[in-house]
Coordinates of C-alpha atoms in Angstrom, one line a residue:
M1 CA -13.4 -54.5 34.3
Y2 CA -12.1 -51.0 35.3
K3 CA -8.9 -51.3 37.5
I4 CA -9.0 -48.5 40.1
L5 CA -6.5 -47.7 42.8
I6 CA -7.2 -45.7 45.8
A7 CA -4.3 -44.1 47.5
D8 CA -5.0 -42.3 51.1
D9 CA -3.5 -42.7 54.4
E10 CA -6.8 -42.3 56.0
E11 CA -8.7 -45.6 56.1
I12 CA -12.0 -43.9 56.4
V13 CA -11.5 -42.1 53.1
I14 CA -10.5 -45.6 51.6
N15 CA -13.6 -47.2 52.9
A16 CA -15.7 -44.5 52.0
L17 CA -14.5 -44.5 48.2
T18 CA -14.7 -48.1 48.0
F19 CA -18.3 -48.4 49.4
I20 CA -19.4 -45.7 46.7
I21 CA -17.7 -47.5 43.9
D22 CA -19.1 -50.9 44.9
K23 CA -22.4 -49.6 45.1
H24 CA -22.8 -47.4 42.2
F25 CA -20.8 -49.5 39.8
P26 CA -21.1 -53.3 40.9
G27 CA -19.1 -56.0 39.5
I28 CA -17.4 -53.8 36.9
C29 CA -14.5 -52.6 39.1
S30 CA -11.4 -54.2 40.7
I31 CA -10.1 -52.2 43.6
K32 CA -6.5 -51.9 45.2
T33 CA -5.6 -49.6 48.0
A34 CA -2.4 -47.8 49.3
K35 CA -1.6 -45.9 52.2
S36 CA 1.5 -44.2 51.4
G37 CA 3.4 -42.7 48.3
R38 CA 5.8 -45.6 48.1
M39 CA 3.0 -48.1 48.4
L40 CA 1.1 -46.2 45.5
I41 CA 4.1 -46.4 43.3
E42 CA 4.7 -50.2 43.8
T43 CA 1.1 -50.9 43.6
A44 CA 0.8 -49.1 40.3
E45 CA 3.6 -50.9 39.0
E46 CA 2.2 -54.3 39.6
F47 CA -1.5 -53.4 39.0
G48 CA -1.5 -51.0 36.2
P49 CA -4.5 -48.8 37.1
D50 CA -6.9 -47.2 34.8
I51 CA -8.1 -44.8 37.4
A52 CA -6.3 -43.7 40.4
F53 CA -7.7 -41.7 43.6
I54 CA -4.9 -40.1 45.4
D55 CA -4.4 -38.0 48.4
I56 CA -1.7 -35.2 48.2
Q57 CA -0.4 -35.4 51.7
M58 CA 0.6 -39.0 52.5
P59 CA 3.4 -40.3 54.6
G60 CA 6.8 -40.3 52.9
I61 CA 6.6 -39.5 49.2
N62 CA 3.7 -37.1 48.6
G63 CA 0.8 -37.7 46.2
I64 CA 2.4 -35.3 43.5
S65 CA 5.9 -36.9 43.7
A66 CA 4.3 -40.3 43.5
M67 CA 2.1 -39.4 40.5
K68 CA 5.2 -38.5 38.5
E69 CA 6.8 -41.9 39.3
V70 CA 3.6 -43.7 38.3
R71 CA 3.2 -41.5 35.0
K72 CA 6.6 -43.2 33.8
T73 CA 5.3 -46.7 33.9
N74 CA 1.4 -45.8 33.5
A75 CA 1.1 -43.3 31.0
S76 CA -2.7 -43.7 30.5
T77 CA -3.9 -43.9 34.0
I78 CA -6.4 -41.2 34.9
F79 CA -5.6 -39.4 38.1
I80 CA -8.2 -37.9 40.5
I81 CA -6.9 -35.8 43.4
V82 CA -9.0 -36.4 46.6
S83 CA -7.4 -33.7 49.1
A84 CA -8.0 -31.4 52.0
F85 CA -5.2 -29.3 50.5
D86 CA -6.3 -26.9 48.0
K87 CA -3.2 -24.8 47.7
F88 CA -2.5 -23.3 44.3
D89 CA 0.9 -24.9 43.6
Y90 CA -0.5 -28.2 44.2
A91 CA -3.3 -27.5 41.8
R92 CA -0.8 -26.3 39.2
E93 CA 1.4 -29.3 39.5
A94 CA -1.6 -31.8 39.2
I95 CA -2.8 -30.0 36.2
Q96 CA 0.7 -30.4 34.6
L97 CA 0.4 -34.1 35.4
G98 CA -2.9 -34.5 33.6
V99 CA -5.0 -34.9 36.6
M100 CA -8.7 -35.0 35.4
R101 CA -10.2 -33.5 38.5
Y102 CA -9.2 -32.0 42.0
I103 CA -11.9 -33.0 44.7
N104 CA -11.6 -31.2 48.0
K105 CA -12.3 -33.3 51.2
P106 CA -14.8 -34.0 52.7
I107 CA -15.7 -36.0 49.7
E108 CA -19.4 -35.9 48.3
K109 CA -21.0 -38.9 47.0
T110 CA -22.4 -37.2 43.7
Q111 CA -19.3 -35.7 43.1
I112 CA -17.3 -39.2 43.1
V113 CA -20.0 -40.9 41.2
E114 CA -20.0 -38.1 38.6
T115 CA -16.3 -38.1 38.1
L116 CA -15.8 -41.6 38.1
K117 CA -18.4 -41.9 35.2
K118 CA -16.3 -39.4 33.3
A119 CA -13.2 -41.2 34.0
M120 CA -14.7 -44.5 32.9
E121 CA -15.6 -42.9 29.8
Q122 CA -12.2 -41.7 29.0
V123 CA -11.1 -45.2 29.8
D124 CA -13.5 -46.7 27.2
Q125 CA -12.4 -44.2 24.7
Q126 CA -8.6 -45.0 25.2
K127 CA -9.1 -48.7 25.0
K128 CA -11.2 -48.1 21.9
K129 CA -8.4 -46.3 20.3
R130 CA -5.7 -48.7 21.4
S131 CA -7.8 -51.3 19.6
S132 CA -8.1 -49.4 16.6
D133 CA -4.4 -48.6 16.7
L134 CA -3.7 -52.3 17.0
Q135 CA -6.0 -53.3 14.2
T136 CA -4.3 -50.3 12.0
R137 CA -0.9 -51.9 13.1
E138 CA -2.1 -55.3 12.3
K139 CA -3.1 -54.4 8.9
L140 CA 0.1 -52.5 8.3
E141 CA 2.2 -55.5 9.5
I142 CA 0.4 -57.4 6.6
V143 CA 0.4 -54.6 3.8
V144 CA 3.6 -52.7 4.4
P145 CA 5.7 -56.0 3.4
I146 CA 3.7 -56.5 0.3
I147 CA 4.2 -52.7 -0.6
E148 CA 8.1 -52.9 0.0
S149 CA 8.2 -56.1 -2.1
G150 CA 6.3 -54.1 -4.9
L151 CA 8.7 -51.2 -4.8
I152 CA 11.8 -53.6 -5.0
Y153 CA 10.0 -55.5 -7.9
T154 CA 9.2 -52.1 -9.8
M155 CA 12.9 -50.9 -9.1
L156 CA 14.6 -53.9 -10.8
S157 CA 12.1 -54.1 -13.7
G158 CA 13.8 -51.0 -14.9
K159 CA 12.6 -48.4 -17.3
G160 CA 9.1 -47.5 -18.1
E161 CA 7.8 -47.7 -14.7
K162 CA 8.5 -44.2 -13.3
E163 CA 4.8 -43.7 -12.5
G164 CA 4.4 -47.0 -10.6
L165 CA 7.6 -46.3 -8.7
D166 CA 6.6 -42.9 -7.6
S167 CA 3.4 -44.3 -6.4
Y168 CA 5.4 -46.8 -4.0
I169 CA 7.9 -44.0 -2.9
S170 CA 4.8 -42.0 -1.8
L171 CA 3.1 -44.9 0.0
L172 CA 6.4 -45.9 2.0
D173 CA 7.0 -42.1 2.6
I174 CA 10.6 -42.4 1.3
R175 CA 12.0 -38.7 1.4
E176 CA 15.4 -39.4 0.4
K177 CA 16.1 -38.9 -3.5
R178 CA 19.1 -41.4 -3.6
G179 CA 20.0 -44.6 -2.1
N180 CA 21.8 -48.1 -2.9
I181 CA 20.9 -51.6 -3.3
M182 CA 22.1 -54.4 -1.1
V183 CA 21.9 -58.0 -2.2
I184 CA 22.1 -60.7 0.2
K185 CA 22.8 -64.2 -1.4
C186 CA 22.3 -67.4 0.5
G187 CA 23.8 -70.9 0.1
D188 CA 26.0 -73.5 1.7
L189 CA 29.6 -72.0 1.8
G190 CA 32.3 -74.0 -0.1
E191 CA 35.9 -74.1 0.6
K192 CA 36.9 -71.2 -1.6
G193 CA 34.3 -68.9 -0.1
E194 CA 31.6 -69.6 -3.1
L195 CA 28.0 -70.4 -2.3
A196 CA 26.6 -73.4 -3.6
N197 CA 23.5 -75.4 -3.8
A198 CA 21.2 -72.3 -4.6
V199 CA 17.9 -74.5 -4.9
G200 CA 18.2 -76.4 -1.7
T201 CA 19.2 -73.3 0.2
S202 CA 16.0 -71.2 -1.3
I203 CA 13.6 -74.1 -0.4
R204 CA 15.1 -74.3 3.2
I205 CA 15.3 -70.9 4.2
Q206 CA 11.9 -69.8 3.1
G207 CA 10.3 -70.6 6.4
K208 CA 13.2 -68.3 7.9
Y209 CA 12.5 -65.2 5.8
P210 CA 10.7 -63.3 8.7
Q211 CA 13.5 -63.8 10.9
I212 CA 16.0 -62.9 8.3
K213 CA 14.1 -59.8 7.6
E214 CA 13.9 -58.8 11.2
I215 CA 17.7 -59.2 11.3
I216 CA 18.3 -56.9 8.4
K217 CA 16.1 -54.4 9.9
R218 CA 17.9 -54.6 12.9
Y219 CA 21.1 -53.3 11.1
F220 CA 19.8 -51.0 8.3
S221 CA 16.9 -48.5 7.8
C222 CA 15.9 -50.1 4.6
I223 CA 13.1 -51.5 2.4
V224 CA 13.2 -55.3 2.2
G225 CA 12.0 -57.4 -0.9
A226 CA 10.8 -60.7 -1.1
M227 CA 12.7 -64.0 -1.3
M228 CA 14.0 -64.1 -5.2
G229 CA 15.3 -67.5 -5.1
N230 CA 18.2 -67.7 -2.7
M231 CA 18.6 -63.9 -2.9
I232 CA 17.0 -61.1 -1.0
V233 CA 17.2 -57.5 -2.3
V234 CA 17.2 -54.5 0.0
Y235 CA 16.9 -50.9 -0.8
L236 CA 18.8 -48.4 1.5
P237 CA 17.4 -44.9 1.1
G238 CA 20.3 -42.2 1.3
E239 CA 20.9 -38.9 0.1
G240 CA 23.9 -38.2 -2.2
M241 CA 26.8 -37.0 -0.4
A242 CA 30.2 -35.7 -0.9
E243 CA 32.9 -38.0 -1.8
E244 CA 34.7 -38.1 1.6
E245 CA 31.0 -38.7 3.4
E246 CA 30.4 -41.3 0.8
Y247 CA 33.4 -43.3 1.6
D248 CA 32.7 -43.0 5.2
S249 CA 28.9 -44.3 4.7
R250 CA 30.4 -47.1 2.6
I251 CA 32.8 -48.2 5.2
R252 CA 29.7 -48.0 7.8
Q253 CA 27.7 -50.3 5.4
I254 CA 30.4 -52.8 5.2
E255 CA 31.1 -52.8 8.9
E256 CA 27.2 -53.3 9.6
A257 CA 26.9 -55.9 6.8
R258 CA 29.7 -58.0 8.4
K259 CA 28.0 -58.1 11.8
M260 CA 24.6 -58.8 10.2
G261 CA 26.2 -61.7 8.3
R262 CA 27.4 -63.2 11.5
D263 CA 23.8 -62.9 13.2
L264 CA 22.2 -64.4 10.2
Q265 CA 24.7 -67.2 10.3
K266 CA 24.0 -67.6 14.1
E267 CA 20.4 -67.0 14.6
A268 CA 19.0 -67.9 11.2
Q269 CA 21.4 -70.6 10.4
V270 CA 22.1 -69.1 7.0
Q271 CA 25.4 -68.6 5.1
T272 CA 25.6 -65.3 3.2
R273 CA 27.6 -63.3 0.8
I274 CA 26.5 -59.7 0.8
A275 CA 27.0 -56.9 -2.0
F276 CA 26.4 -53.4 -2.5
G277 CA 25.8 -51.3 -5.4
S278 CA 26.8 -47.6 -5.5
N279 CA 24.6 -44.7 -4.5
K280 CA 22.2 -43.8 -7.3
E281 CA 19.0 -41.7 -7.9
I282 CA 16.2 -43.6 -6.8
H283 CA 14.6 -44.1 -10.1
C284 CA 17.9 -45.4 -11.3
A285 CA 18.4 -48.0 -8.5
V286 CA 18.3 -51.0 -11.1
E287 CA 21.9 -49.8 -12.0
S288 CA 23.0 -50.1 -8.4
Y289 CA 21.5 -53.6 -8.5
Q290 CA 23.2 -54.6 -11.4
E291 CA 26.4 -53.4 -9.9
A292 CA 25.7 -55.4 -6.8
L293 CA 25.4 -58.6 -8.9
Q294 CA 28.5 -57.9 -10.5
A295 CA 30.4 -57.3 -7.3
L296 CA 29.0 -60.6 -6.2
A297 CA 30.4 -62.2 -9.5
I298 CA 33.9 -60.9 -9.4
G299 CA 34.6 -60.1 -5.6
T300 CA 35.8 -62.7 -3.3
G301 CA 34.9 -61.5 0.3
L302 CA 31.9 -62.4 2.1
V303 CA 30.8 -58.6 1.9
V304 CA 31.8 -56.7 -1.2
H305 CA 31.1 -53.2 -2.5
A306 CA 30.9 -52.1 -6.1
K307 CA 32.9 -49.0 -5.2
D308 CA 36.0 -51.1 -4.2
L309 CA 35.9 -53.2 -7.2
P310 CA 36.6 -52.2 -11.1
I311 CA 33.0 -52.3 -12.1
G312 CA 31.1 -49.9 -14.4
C313 CA 32.6 -47.1 -16.5
S314 CA 34.1 -43.9 -15.1
Y315 CA 33.9 -40.6 -16.9
E316 CA 36.0 -37.4 -16.8
G317 CA 34.7 -34.9 -14.6
D318 CA 32.5 -32.7 -16.8
Y319 CA 31.2 -35.4 -18.9
P320 CA 27.2 -34.9 -19.1
I321 CA 26.7 -38.6 -18.4
A322 CA 23.1 -37.8 -17.0
L323 CA 22.3 -35.8 -20.4
E324 CA 23.4 -38.7 -22.5
K325 CA 21.3 -41.1 -20.6
R326 CA 18.4 -38.7 -20.8
L327 CA 18.8 -38.6 -24.3
Y328 CA 18.5 -42.4 -24.7
E329 CA 15.6 -42.8 -22.4
S330 CA 13.7 -40.1 -24.3
V331 CA 14.2 -42.1 -27.5
E332 CA 13.2 -45.3 -26.0
Q333 CA 9.9 -43.7 -24.5
G334 CA 9.1 -42.1 -27.9
D335 CA 9.4 -38.6 -26.3
L336 CA 10.4 -36.5 -29.5
A337 CA 10.5 -33.1 -27.6
G338 CA 12.7 -34.4 -24.6
T339 CA 14.9 -36.3 -27.4
L340 CA 15.4 -33.0 -29.4
S341 CA 16.3 -30.9 -26.4
S342 CA 18.9 -33.6 -25.2
V343 CA 20.4 -33.7 -28.7
N344 CA 20.9 -30.0 -28.9
R345 CA 22.1 -29.5 -25.4
F346 CA 24.6 -32.4 -25.7
F347 CA 25.9 -31.1 -29.2
E348 CA 26.3 -27.6 -27.5
W349 CA 28.2 -29.3 -24.7
M350 CA 30.6 -30.9 -27.5
V351 CA 31.0 -27.9 -29.6
T352 CA 31.7 -25.6 -26.3
D353 CA 34.3 -28.1 -24.5
H354 CA 35.6 -30.0 -27.5
G355 CA 35.1 -27.9 -30.6
D356 CA 38.9 -28.1 -31.3
S357 CA 38.7 -31.6 -32.0
P358 CA 36.1 -32.2 -35.0
M359 CA 37.1 -35.8 -35.3
D360 CA 36.2 -36.6 -31.8
V361 CA 33.0 -34.8 -32.1
K362 CA 32.2 -36.7 -35.3
L363 CA 32.9 -40.2 -34.0
K364 CA 30.7 -39.4 -31.0
V365 CA 27.8 -38.3 -33.0
L366 CA 28.3 -41.3 -35.1
E367 CA 28.1 -43.3 -31.8
M368 CA 25.1 -41.9 -30.4
V369 CA 23.2 -42.3 -33.7
F370 CA 24.2 -45.8 -33.6
Q371 CA 22.9 -46.0 -30.1
T372 CA 19.6 -44.6 -30.8
E373 CA 18.8 -46.6 -33.9
T374 CA 19.7 -49.8 -31.8
I375 CA 16.7 -48.6 -29.6
G376 CA 14.6 -48.2 -32.6
Y377 CA 15.5 -51.6 -33.8
K378 CA 14.8 -53.3 -30.6
S379 CA 11.4 -51.5 -30.0
G380 CA 10.2 -53.1 -33.4
G381 CA 10.1 -49.7 -35.0
M382 CA 12.8 -50.2 -37.5
T383 CA 14.0 -52.9 -39.6
Y384 CA 17.6 -53.7 -39.5
R385 CA 19.4 -53.7 -42.9
F386 CA 23.2 -54.6 -43.2
S387 CA 23.9 -51.9 -45.6
S388 CA 21.4 -49.2 -44.1
R389 CA 24.6 -47.2 -42.7
S390 CA 27.2 -47.4 -45.4
Q391 CA 27.2 -43.9 -46.3
Y392 CA 27.3 -42.8 -42.6
L393 CA 31.1 -42.5 -42.0
Q394 CA 31.8 -40.7 -45.4
D395 CA 28.9 -38.3 -45.1
V396 CA 30.1 -37.4 -41.4
T397 CA 33.8 -37.1 -42.3
E398 CA 33.2 -34.9 -45.2
M399 CA 31.0 -32.3 -43.3
E400 CA 32.9 -29.2 -43.1
D401 CA 31.1 -27.1 -40.4
Y402 CA 29.1 -28.0 -37.1
G403 CA 25.9 -26.7 -38.3
Q404 CA 25.6 -29.3 -41.0
L405 CA 26.7 -32.1 -38.3
R406 CA 24.1 -30.9 -36.0
R407 CA 21.3 -31.0 -38.5
W408 CA 22.4 -34.7 -39.5
F409 CA 22.9 -35.7 -35.9
E410 CA 19.3 -34.2 -35.2
K411 CA 17.8 -35.6 -38.1
K412 CA 18.8 -39.4 -37.5
V413 CA 18.1 -39.3 -33.9
E414 CA 14.4 -37.9 -34.6
K415 CA 13.8 -40.6 -37.1
A416 CA 14.8 -43.2 -34.6
C417 CA 12.5 -41.6 -31.9
R418 CA 9.6 -41.2 -34.6
N419 CA 9.9 -44.7 -35.4
V420 CA 9.3 -45.9 -31.7
M421 CA 6.5 -43.4 -31.4
T422 CA 4.9 -44.9 -34.6
K423 CA 5.4 -48.4 -33.6
K424 CA 3.9 -47.7 -30.3
E425 CA 0.9 -45.9 -31.7
E426 CA 0.2 -48.4 -34.3
S427 CA 0.5 -51.2 -31.8
S428 CA -2.0 -49.7 -29.3
V429 CA -4.4 -48.6 -32.2
D430 CA -4.3 -52.0 -33.7
L431 CA -5.1 -53.6 -30.4
V432 CA -8.2 -51.2 -29.8
E433 CA -9.4 -51.8 -33.4
Q434 CA -9.2 -55.5 -32.6
A435 CA -11.0 -55.1 -29.3
K436 CA -13.9 -52.8 -31.0
N437 CA -14.2 -55.6 -33.9
Y438 CA -14.5 -58.5 -31.5
I439 CA -17.0 -56.5 -29.2
K440 CA -19.1 -55.9 -32.3
E441 CA -19.1 -59.7 -33.4
T442 CA -19.9 -60.7 -29.8
Y443 CA -21.8 -58.2 -28.0
K444 CA -24.8 -60.7 -27.8
K445 CA -23.0 -62.9 -25.5
D446 CA -22.3 -62.5 -21.7
L447 CA -19.1 -60.5 -22.7
S448 CA -16.4 -59.3 -20.0
L449 CA -13.2 -57.4 -20.0
D450 CA -11.3 -60.4 -19.3
E451 CA -12.6 -62.5 -22.0
V452 CA -11.8 -59.7 -24.7
S453 CA -8.3 -59.3 -23.0
R454 CA -7.7 -63.0 -23.3
E455 CA -8.7 -62.8 -27.0
L456 CA -6.0 -60.0 -27.6
K457 CA -3.4 -61.8 -25.3
I458 CA -2.6 -58.7 -23.2
S459 CA -3.6 -58.2 -19.3
P460 CA -7.0 -56.9 -18.5
Y461 CA -5.2 -54.1 -16.6
Y462 CA -3.3 -52.9 -19.7
F463 CA -6.4 -53.4 -21.9
S464 CA -8.6 -51.4 -19.6
K465 CA -6.3 -48.2 -19.5
L466 CA -5.4 -48.5 -23.2
F467 CA -9.1 -49.0 -24.5
K468 CA -10.0 -45.7 -22.5
K469 CA -7.2 -43.7 -23.6
K470 CA -7.9 -44.4 -27.1
T471 CA -11.7 -44.4 -27.2
G472 CA -12.4 -42.1 -24.4
K473 CA -14.7 -44.8 -22.9
N474 CA -14.2 -47.6 -20.4
F475 CA -15.1 -51.1 -21.8
I476 CA -18.5 -51.3 -20.2
E477 CA -19.4 -47.9 -21.3
Y478 CA -18.5 -49.1 -25.1
L479 CA -20.3 -52.4 -25.0
T480 CA -23.4 -50.8 -23.5
E481 CA -23.3 -48.2 -26.3
I482 CA -22.9 -50.9 -29.0
R483 CA -25.8 -52.9 -27.4
I484 CA -28.4 -50.1 -26.8
Q485 CA -27.9 -48.8 -30.5
R486 CA -28.6 -52.5 -31.8
A487 CA -31.7 -52.5 -29.3
K488 CA -33.0 -49.1 -31.0
E489 CA -32.6 -50.4 -34.5
L490 CA -34.6 -53.6 -33.5
L491 CA -37.0 -51.8 -31.4
G492 CA -37.5 -49.2 -34.3
S493 CA -37.6 -51.6 -37.5
T494 CA -38.9 -55.0 -36.2
D495 CA -41.7 -56.5 -34.4
M496 CA -39.5 -58.4 -31.9
S497 CA -40.9 -58.9 -28.4
M498 CA -39.0 -57.3 -25.5
K499 CA -37.6 -60.6 -24.7
E500 CA -36.4 -61.2 -28.1
V501 CA -34.5 -57.8 -28.1
C502 CA -32.9 -58.7 -24.7
A503 CA -31.6 -61.7 -26.3
Q504 CA -30.3 -60.1 -29.4
T505 CA -28.5 -57.5 -27.5
G506 CA -26.8 -59.6 -24.6
Y507 CA -29.2 -58.8 -21.8
S508 CA -30.7 -61.8 -19.9
D509 CA -33.0 -59.6 -17.8
P510 CA -35.8 -57.6 -19.2
N511 CA -35.9 -55.3 -16.1
Y512 CA -32.1 -54.7 -16.0
F513 CA -32.2 -53.9 -19.9
S514 CA -35.1 -51.6 -19.4
R515 CA -33.3 -49.6 -16.8
I516 CA -30.0 -49.5 -19.0
F517 CA -32.1 -48.6 -22.1
K518 CA -33.8 -45.5 -20.2
K519 CA -30.6 -44.3 -18.5
Q520 CA -29.0 -44.2 -22.1
T521 CA -32.0 -42.7 -24.2
G522 CA -34.2 -41.1 -21.5
V523 CA -37.2 -43.2 -22.5
S524 CA -38.2 -46.9 -21.6
P525 CA -37.9 -49.5 -24.5
T526 CA -41.7 -49.5 -24.7
E527 CA -41.9 -45.7 -25.2
Y528 CA -39.2 -45.8 -27.7
K529 CA -40.7 -48.6 -29.8
E530 CA -44.2 -46.6 -29.6
G531 CA -42.4 -43.4 -30.7
S532 CA -40.7 -45.0 -33.5
Q533 CA -43.6 -46.9 -34.8
A534 CA -45.9 -43.8 -34.5

């Protein structure tokens, strides 16, 4: 049903247009009329017309002015001017208002019918677009919360997830490189301000999560994670800023959180304590989360910020904390080039800034070697022996120049990194070899990726990526290669029937087997057999 508004101060024009519409578009139009600019505006507000025929010269408010008012509340209405006035100024203003057509009186039936058909096509297109937009929005309403929860989960999972985190950042179009974590903890408020009954609260508020999330988004431009027991983790994107601006931002966050806490208590019937971690680079958001948890543990207010509490270690102004962190991450990832680069850059900084304190430099070298070796122990790439470091202190103390110390430092850290690399490589190679052996033993069965993954006790997703990386083939390609090779052997050296060959190579359907065989070899099984035995 098309809603059509006819606005003209001449009854004869209204009647003529109504007659034409009813005759040529029977049963599909709802028509309202107006005889002045004021009536046009009021009727449009109530009726919401799809199409409006409007005369320019009407009593009181003229048609052009009335259209401007209608456009404020009915952005999609299609205007058609029907007027005896063809002045250029009127036409120009009409065009600016998005008028579809300017028809001069006296009206002609064919013009009206033709114009109305085109207007109806535009209305249909608009409705179709609105429907499509609503469907897209509906899908986003379902998908976006899942993506947001995925981002938070990946952030909190710590290291080794950079690729996955970058995917979520791209999907959510997060432009800011830094931000901080807000943790909202729910519970029953005790006498001393602590929150109790975590389990009972988590059960009670599950059904209120959508309402809680809506309140959070009312106060912060943020990414909201799923319920984690009685806690919700929120990421607040925001660029790094100067110290004074950071202070102002922190105060704003605390004030907004206090208001949000009151709304959560009032509207969602939830008692909360809220904590903020400090601003971090987005790939290090887990550190901000850990700070927020510490702030909850040692702070006493309903809203606390890590920057207001004695949390974490502070460093002297020029200390290369980012470089030190990068060194440890490179060792943990088995990145030898990154490790050696970071070792040499850090050593250069020590010699340049603290070269006149050799004992301090030696102690720092020992500390960093111990830390990188600990990473090696935790990765499983090194075996801890109590006396394996017995000579370290003496060796380092007796070194007479920084060149010797640098080589020792580099050698020890490189060894730790190589051990991590070797362990990772051994682990992945061993898994792939186990998989290949299992496939060779069981290819006659209806074998699946899930079954092999279960046998290896690793996830199908991880196995699939690992297998492709190490063999250059995906699971199905490798399995098919094994089966077809065995089929060729049987066809060329036995008198087995095609059905028997299928059974011996894991295929239950001879037609499917023939298609796969020809795709792999270029000839059918029968042709291959005849060629082999010729």
